[in-house]
Amino acid sequence: MTGKTAPFCVPFYVMSAEDTPTVATKGFRAPETDHRFFGHPMGLATLFTTELWERFSYYGMRAILILYFVAPASDGGLAMATGTAIAIYGVYSAMVYLLAVPGGWLADRVMGPRRAVLWGAIVIALGHYVMAVPTNWSAWPGLAFIAVGTGLLKPNISSMVGDLYDGDTDDGTRRTSGFSLYYMGINIGGFLAPLVCGYLGEGIGWHVGFAAAGIGMTIALVAYVAFAPRTLGPIGKPIPDEAPMTLKRKVLLTSTAALGVVGIGLLILNLFGLYSADLVIAILTVICVVTPIIYFARIFRNPNLTETEAHRMRAYVWIFVGAVMFWLIFDQMGSTINLFVQNSTDRHIFDFEIPAAWLQSVNSLGVIVLAPVYAWLWIRLGRKAPSLPTKFAFAIVMIGLSFLLMGLLGKMAESQLVPWEFVVVMLLIQVLAELLLSPTGMAASTQLAPKGMSSQVMALWFLAVAVGDSIGGQVGRLQPVLGDAMYFTMLGVIAIIVAIIFSTQIAKLKRLMGGVH
Ligand code: PHE
């Protein structure tokens, strides 16, 4: 290559907005001076739209998944035993968040967030379309695709939202408000999806509902491909910390070998007639539980950890355990609660019976309405606003109370159908709990992380969801055994005990967190 052509070798992501626009950066403005999207950079509009439709596909499919699992074959369902269906739902949700760990690693070290999101989006769309094929096996490859794709997309699209504000010179207010706007997008998708996919899935056919989720994901993909070049310019293109070739090769080899060993192992078990879905679920649950233990051990063993950092990580262990308890209950919205709504509620509005899956929209609608109320409250309270450990303790108590209420509804359902509005009240209590814990925990994960380990601690935050969901799936097997009243009450009581233990630690946690609220 001659010296003349050398400038063209400069990757265009090092160009600033003032450089002559190329096809890839045409119309791109530096985010710190761009206020075109409600005061935010245009890039946020692209990420907002992509994530809105990605969540549409995710929650639309999730709203009907368990109903499809347990529906009799005559209704086009898989006629699965309730306990097994709950466990599979749990382990699938857990896989989505467990795979965010390799998804984050691939973006950081191999392909950069921008390409990771693109590939994630393609794989998710494929997964939904596979599920749309009307056979009784298409759900398995479909769910596997969706879990892998979401692992690639979800953590990396949110990190790109953060990147939009790296050049800001304010005190982080615009960044925080950008994330709130982005969270609105998530919940607009989460609100619309169960209405559309629930109506189609329950009313016309399960696979039609899955196809609608696929169309939603296609909109996400098209919006991303069409608008990313002009609105994101260089954002997310550089590979933050590219792995050397030897490491890439080593990871590729070990992961292929590991998958091979698992595949052969399952084949052998099958030959001896020992293979069962339950065994696979149990193994995946163990992996979900062991992975964060390894992460914590690695962080604590790091010789460069300062005393303050070690204290903060000790506090984070408690935060992690609290979050596990929370997600264990919260994510049963799509499984045990969905089944309860289907089997035991009266959902008539005059002559129209609303689809069970429609109740899955309540959470997102609640977030859209109540998030601004909390935001107002925190500003109003100023320095008197509760600290993170206090918010967590409240959130765990409230999630426990929501299940105690479910226990009462379960008791009521033994003699009559329960009005659907009662379940809405329960779901709104969960929203109040979610808004105390989820945004707070996510922000703290970045603040409490030791130097240079923020993506590992972020991975731990996603792993808390994975642990909660996988254990939740195993515990959920008890719902059909114990009956609704007993099952929900038991989990409610456990959460409240955990909350009480957690509250005894509040003072200590505040001390350990050293200045992080
Ligand atoms: N509704 C949120 C979302 O889909 C729930 C969530 C929070 C999921 C944090 C994972 C991690 O993004």
mmCIF file of C-alpha atoms in Angstrom, residues 31 34-41 165 174 177 181:
data_model
loop_
_atom_site.group_PDB
_atom_site.id
_atom_site.type_symbol
_atom_site.label_atom_id
_atom_site.label_comp_id
_atom_site.label_asym_id
_atom_site.label_seq_id
_atom_site.Cartn_x
_atom_site.Cartn_y
_atom_site.Cartn_z
ATOM 1 C CA PRO A 31 -23.141 13.144 20.858
ATOM 2 C CA ASP A 34 -26.313 16.662 19.718
ATOM 3 C CA HIS A 35 -29.655 17.339 21.438
ATOM 4 C CA ARG A 36 -32.023 16.319 18.676
ATOM 5 C CA PHE A 37 -33.803 13.432 20.459
ATOM 6 C CA PHE A 38 -35.615 14.974 23.459
ATOM 7 C CA GLY A 39 -32.383 16.716 24.387
ATOM 8 C CA HIS A 40 -30.358 13.550 23.730
ATOM 9 C CA PRO A 41 -28.111 12.482 20.857
ATOM 10 C CA TYR A 165 -22.477 10.272 27.208
ATOM 11 C CA ARG A 174 -27.941 13.859 31.046
ATOM 12 C CA SER A 177 -31.902 10.924 32.103
ATOM 13 C CA LEU A 181 -35.621 7.439 28.504
#
